[in-house]
Amino acid sequence: DFMQLVVTLSVVYFMFQAQTCCYAEKLIVSSLEIPRGSSLSQPSGDSTNVTCGLSEFPPPVLSKCTEPILQGVPDLRGTWNSDDGMYMQRIEQCADRLTISGPGAGGLFYIHDFVRLDGTTENGCIDFNAGACPKC
């Protein structure tokens, strides 16, 4: 009958909502699933005109990462400012990954992304001296 159909549809709708709302909460985003942060700029996508340094302070690289910092890795996360206010940097961490972002030379900004803190060149920071911006 009609009332039973309404109740059945309500139950199905509730179950669907429960599944979709809770799926996002259970999702785990690994530090290695997030693309490497980079300070290289390519105006208009021109691969021949690459400069080092970003025109604005970059958004957080690891904000979607859900892995905890690995045991034994010091927690350095936060925005750090020098006592004289002349320097600041943001440090993000997730699992054994670390990024450092801040202002470089010439009004440009940098991201140093250490994909894994394992002592290898491959997983270390692939970047440049931020004090030399916009030169690479």
Short mmCIF file of C-alpha atoms in Angstrom, two decimals:
data_model
loop_
_atom_site.label_atom_id
_atom_site.label_comp_id
_atom_site.label_asym_id
_atom_site.label_seq_id
_atom_site.Cartn_x
_atom_site.Cartn_y
_atom_site.Cartn_z
CA ASP A 1 0.00 0.00 0.00
CA PHE A 2 0.98 3.66 -0.29
CA MET A 3 2.10 4.11 3.33
CA GLN A 4 4.38 1.08 3.16
CA LEU A 5 5.94 2.47 -0.04
CA VAL A 6 6.63 5.81 1.68
CA VAL A 7 8.26 4.06 4.65
CA THR A 8 10.35 1.84 2.36
CA LEU A 9 11.53 4.82 0.30
CA SER A 10 12.37 6.73 3.49
CA VAL A 11 14.47 3.84 4.78
CA VAL A 12 16.29 3.48 1.44
CA TYR A 13 16.94 7.24 1.33
CA PHE A 14 18.25 7.22 4.93
CA MET A 15 20.58 4.29 4.20
CA PHE A 16 21.90 6.02 1.06
CA GLN A 17 22.54 9.24 3.00
CA ALA A 18 24.32 7.33 5.76
CA GLN A 19 26.60 5.61 3.26
CA THR A 20 27.48 8.75 1.31
CA CYS A 21 28.00 10.98 4.34
CA CYS A 22 30.24 8.52 6.15
CA TYR A 23 32.35 7.45 3.18
CA ALA A 24 34.21 10.77 3.06
CA GLU A 25 34.96 10.59 6.78
CA LYS A 26 36.60 7.16 6.40
CA LEU A 27 38.70 8.09 3.38
CA ILE A 28 42.44 7.98 4.06
CA VAL A 29 44.70 10.18 1.96
CA SER A 30 48.31 9.02 2.00
CA SER A 31 51.14 11.54 1.92
CA LEU A 32 52.41 9.84 -1.25
CA GLU A 33 49.09 10.39 -3.07
CA ILE A 34 49.55 14.17 -2.95
CA PRO A 35 51.52 15.68 -5.86
CA ARG A 36 54.94 17.14 -5.04
CA GLY A 37 54.84 20.86 -4.31
CA SER A 38 56.96 23.01 -6.61
CA SER A 39 58.22 26.57 -6.75
CA LEU A 40 58.54 26.59 -10.53
CA SER A 41 56.29 29.04 -12.38
CA GLN A 42 55.31 28.63 -16.00
CA PRO A 43 53.47 31.74 -17.18
CA SER A 44 50.62 30.70 -19.48
CA GLY A 45 51.88 27.10 -19.43
CA ASP A 46 54.93 28.06 -21.53
CA SER A 47 57.53 25.36 -20.79
CA THR A 48 60.31 27.52 -22.30
CA ASN A 49 59.66 30.41 -19.92
CA VAL A 50 60.12 28.78 -16.50
CA THR A 51 61.03 30.91 -13.50
CA CYS A 52 61.69 29.94 -9.92
CA GLY A 53 59.36 31.40 -7.34
CA LEU A 54 55.61 31.74 -7.01
CA SER A 55 53.84 35.08 -7.26
CA GLU A 56 51.78 34.44 -4.09
CA PHE A 57 52.18 32.53 -0.87
CA PRO A 58 51.18 28.98 -1.85
CA PRO A 59 48.23 27.19 -0.28
CA PRO A 60 49.08 24.28 2.03
CA VAL A 61 50.39 21.24 0.14
CA LEU A 62 49.49 18.57 2.70
CA SER A 63 46.11 19.86 3.91
CA LYS A 64 44.22 16.81 2.61
CA CYS A 65 46.65 14.26 4.05
CA THR A 66 45.15 12.16 6.84
CA GLU A 67 48.17 10.08 7.87
CA PRO A 68 49.64 10.83 11.30
CA ILE A 69 53.26 11.91 11.63
CA LEU A 70 55.37 8.77 11.96
CA GLN A 71 56.63 7.77 15.37
CA GLY A 72 60.09 9.20 16.03
CA VAL A 73 59.66 12.12 13.59
CA PRO A 74 59.67 15.47 15.47
CA ASP A 75 56.50 17.54 15.04
CA LEU A 76 57.62 20.84 13.50
CA ARG A 77 54.24 21.91 12.07
CA GLY A 78 53.19 25.52 12.26
CA THR A 79 53.89 28.99 10.98
CA TRP A 80 57.17 30.28 12.32
CA ASN A 81 58.22 33.94 12.44
CA SER A 82 61.58 35.44 13.29
CA ASP A 83 61.73 37.63 16.39
CA ASP A 84 62.30 40.72 14.27
CA GLY A 85 59.33 39.90 11.98
CA MET A 86 61.54 39.86 8.89
CA TYR A 87 61.13 36.17 8.10
CA MET A 88 58.38 33.56 8.25
CA GLN A 89 57.83 30.03 7.04
CA ARG A 90 55.05 27.47 7.18
CA ILE A 91 55.99 23.87 7.94
CA GLU A 92 53.57 21.04 7.13
CA GLN A 93 54.02 17.37 7.95
CA CYS A 94 52.21 14.15 7.20
CA ALA A 95 53.59 10.62 7.81
CA ASP A 96 57.29 11.07 6.93
CA ARG A 97 56.73 13.95 4.50
CA LEU A 98 57.63 17.58 5.22
CA THR A 99 57.08 20.82 3.30
CA ILE A 100 58.45 24.26 4.06
CA SER A 101 56.93 27.30 2.34
CA GLY A 102 57.80 30.95 2.68
CA PRO A 103 58.97 34.14 1.01
CA GLY A 104 62.06 34.04 -1.19
CA ALA A 105 63.87 36.86 -2.96
CA GLY A 106 62.28 39.37 -5.30
CA GLY A 107 58.83 39.20 -3.69
CA LEU A 108 58.42 35.57 -4.78
CA PHE A 109 57.56 32.52 -2.66
CA TYR A 110 58.89 28.97 -2.47
CA ILE A 111 57.84 25.44 -1.54
CA HIS A 112 60.49 22.95 -0.42
CA ASP A 113 58.83 19.51 -0.46
CA PHE A 114 60.63 16.53 1.10
CA VAL A 115 58.40 13.67 -0.08
CA ARG A 116 59.93 11.16 2.34
CA LEU A 117 62.34 11.84 5.18
CA ASP A 118 64.44 8.79 4.33
CA GLY A 119 67.82 10.39 3.58
CA THR A 120 67.69 9.71 -0.17
CA THR A 121 68.20 12.29 -2.89
CA GLU A 122 65.25 10.87 -4.82
CA ASN A 123 62.77 11.67 -2.04
CA GLY A 124 64.46 14.84 -0.85
CA CYS A 125 63.81 18.42 -1.85
CA ILE A 126 64.06 18.95 -5.62
CA ASP A 127 64.20 22.71 -5.72
CA PHE A 128 66.53 25.73 -5.77
CA ASN A 129 67.91 28.43 -3.51
CA ALA A 130 64.91 30.63 -2.64
CA GLY A 131 67.28 33.54 -2.10
CA ALA A 132 68.09 33.51 -5.82
CA CYS A 133 64.50 33.94 -7.09
CA PRO A 134 63.54 34.34 -9.92
CA LYS A 135 66.69 32.58 -11.16
CA CYS A 136 66.75 28.80 -10.98
#
